[in-house]
Amino acid sequence: SIPIAKQLASIKALGKGSELEKAFATAALVYNNSADPEGKLSKAETKSLLQTQFWGFIQGQENKPKYQEIISALDEESENKIDFEDFMILLVSLTLMSDLLQEIKNVKTTK
């Protein structure tokens, strides 16, 4: 498979894109690389992707009720698959509850 950075570099519209645009494009590429031909992920695949690609944000969140609710929903036996929109909602939800977000907010932006 082609590395994400190389895939990102191949998108001409992002050549002069902002950091935020590139961040969202990266999320879309990571999702698309794991999705089935219909552009969806099983709940098990979604959980695995979050655990491998979003570990810094979910680490240490295991005891939080909202985290447990999200992961429990992914553990349910269900035919329902996750589309990109739902995946992004999961990412935002996990980000908002993470301890890492507070650390990011505390980063010094001036010398």
Short mmCIF file of C-alpha atoms in Angstrom, two decimals:
data_model
loop_
_atom_site.label_atom_id
_atom_site.label_comp_id
_atom_site.label_asym_id
_atom_site.label_seq_id
_atom_site.Cartn_x
_atom_site.Cartn_y
_atom_site.Cartn_z
CA SER A 1 0.00 0.00 0.00
CA ILE A 2 1.07 3.57 -0.67
CA PRO A 3 2.08 5.60 2.42
CA ILE A 4 -0.41 8.26 3.54
CA ALA A 5 2.18 11.05 3.14
CA LYS A 6 2.69 10.05 -0.50
CA GLN A 7 -1.07 9.88 -1.11
CA LEU A 8 -1.47 13.30 0.48
CA ALA A 9 1.31 14.74 -1.68
CA SER A 10 -0.46 13.46 -4.81
CA ILE A 11 -3.52 15.65 -4.18
CA LYS A 12 -2.77 18.75 -6.22
CA ALA A 13 -5.44 20.89 -4.56
CA LEU A 14 -3.60 20.46 -1.25
CA GLY A 15 -0.26 21.66 -2.60
CA LYS A 16 -0.74 25.02 -0.96
CA GLY A 17 -3.35 23.79 1.49
CA SER A 18 -3.44 24.85 5.10
CA GLU A 19 -2.33 22.59 7.95
CA LEU A 20 -5.99 22.09 8.87
CA GLU A 21 -6.92 21.07 5.33
CA LYS A 22 -4.05 18.60 5.27
CA ALA A 23 -5.09 17.21 8.67
CA PHE A 24 -8.62 16.52 7.44
CA ALA A 25 -7.34 15.09 4.17
CA THR A 26 -5.10 12.76 6.18
CA ALA A 27 -8.09 11.59 8.25
CA ALA A 28 -10.04 10.94 5.04
CA LEU A 29 -7.14 9.00 3.51
CA VAL A 30 -6.63 6.88 6.63
CA TYR A 31 -10.35 6.08 6.63
CA ASN A 32 -10.48 5.37 2.88
CA ASN A 33 -7.47 3.05 3.06
CA SER A 34 -9.34 0.86 5.54
CA ALA A 35 -12.87 1.15 4.12
CA ASP A 36 -14.59 -1.49 2.02
CA PRO A 37 -15.51 -0.89 -1.64
CA GLU A 38 -18.73 0.81 -0.48
CA GLY A 39 -16.66 3.29 1.55
CA LYS A 40 -17.65 1.89 4.95
CA LEU A 41 -16.03 0.15 7.91
CA SER A 42 -17.39 -2.59 10.12
CA LYS A 43 -17.64 -1.65 13.77
CA ALA A 44 -14.76 -4.02 14.58
CA GLU A 45 -12.60 -2.41 11.87
CA THR A 46 -13.52 1.02 13.19
CA LYS A 47 -12.47 0.06 16.72
CA SER A 48 -9.20 -1.38 15.43
CA LEU A 49 -8.49 1.72 13.35
CA LEU A 50 -9.13 4.00 16.33
CA GLN A 51 -6.88 1.89 18.54
CA THR A 52 -4.01 1.88 16.05
CA GLN A 53 -4.28 5.35 14.51
CA PHE A 54 -5.75 7.41 17.38
CA TRP A 55 -4.04 5.84 20.38
CA GLY A 56 -2.63 9.09 21.76
CA PHE A 57 -6.12 10.50 22.12
CA ILE A 58 -7.82 7.41 23.58
CA GLN A 59 -5.03 6.28 25.89
CA GLY A 60 -6.13 6.60 29.52
CA GLN A 61 -9.78 7.22 28.62
CA GLU A 62 -10.96 3.68 29.38
CA ASN A 63 -12.72 4.61 32.65
CA LYS A 64 -14.66 7.56 31.25
CA PRO A 65 -18.37 6.76 30.76
CA LYS A 66 -18.55 8.44 27.35
CA TYR A 67 -15.53 6.46 26.10
CA GLN A 68 -17.09 3.23 27.38
CA GLU A 69 -20.35 4.14 25.64
CA ILE A 70 -18.58 4.71 22.31
CA ILE A 71 -16.54 1.50 22.50
CA SER A 72 -19.55 -0.53 23.67
CA ALA A 73 -21.47 0.66 20.61
CA LEU A 74 -18.58 -0.56 18.43
CA ASP A 75 -18.50 -3.92 20.23
CA GLU A 76 -22.20 -4.62 19.59
CA GLU A 77 -22.90 -7.41 17.16
CA SER A 78 -24.45 -5.49 14.32
CA GLU A 79 -24.62 -5.45 10.57
CA ASN A 80 -24.46 -1.68 10.66
CA LYS A 81 -21.30 -0.27 9.22
CA ILE A 82 -19.67 3.08 9.92
CA ASP A 83 -19.53 5.65 7.14
CA PHE A 84 -17.01 8.49 6.95
CA GLU A 85 -19.37 11.02 8.54
CA ASP A 86 -19.96 8.78 11.56
CA PHE A 87 -16.23 8.05 11.76
CA MET A 88 -15.44 11.78 11.93
CA ILE A 89 -18.06 12.23 14.66
CA LEU A 90 -16.31 9.46 16.63
CA LEU A 91 -12.95 11.19 16.14
CA VAL A 92 -14.30 14.52 17.34
CA SER A 93 -16.05 12.91 20.31
CA LEU A 94 -12.91 11.04 21.37
CA THR A 95 -10.79 14.15 20.89
CA LEU A 96 -13.05 16.34 23.03
CA MET A 97 -12.90 13.95 25.98
CA SER A 98 -9.19 13.18 25.77
CA ASP A 99 -6.51 14.23 28.22
CA LEU A 100 -4.28 14.90 25.21
CA LEU A 101 -6.58 17.75 24.11
CA GLN A 102 -5.87 19.58 27.37
CA GLU A 103 -2.15 19.09 26.81
CA ILE A 104 -2.52 20.49 23.28
CA LYS A 105 -4.42 23.51 24.63
CA ASN A 106 -1.55 24.18 27.04
CA VAL A 107 1.13 24.26 24.32
CA LYS A 108 2.95 27.58 24.24
CA THR A 109 2.28 29.44 21.00
CA THR A 110 4.75 32.27 21.62
CA LYS A 111 8.37 32.40 22.77
#
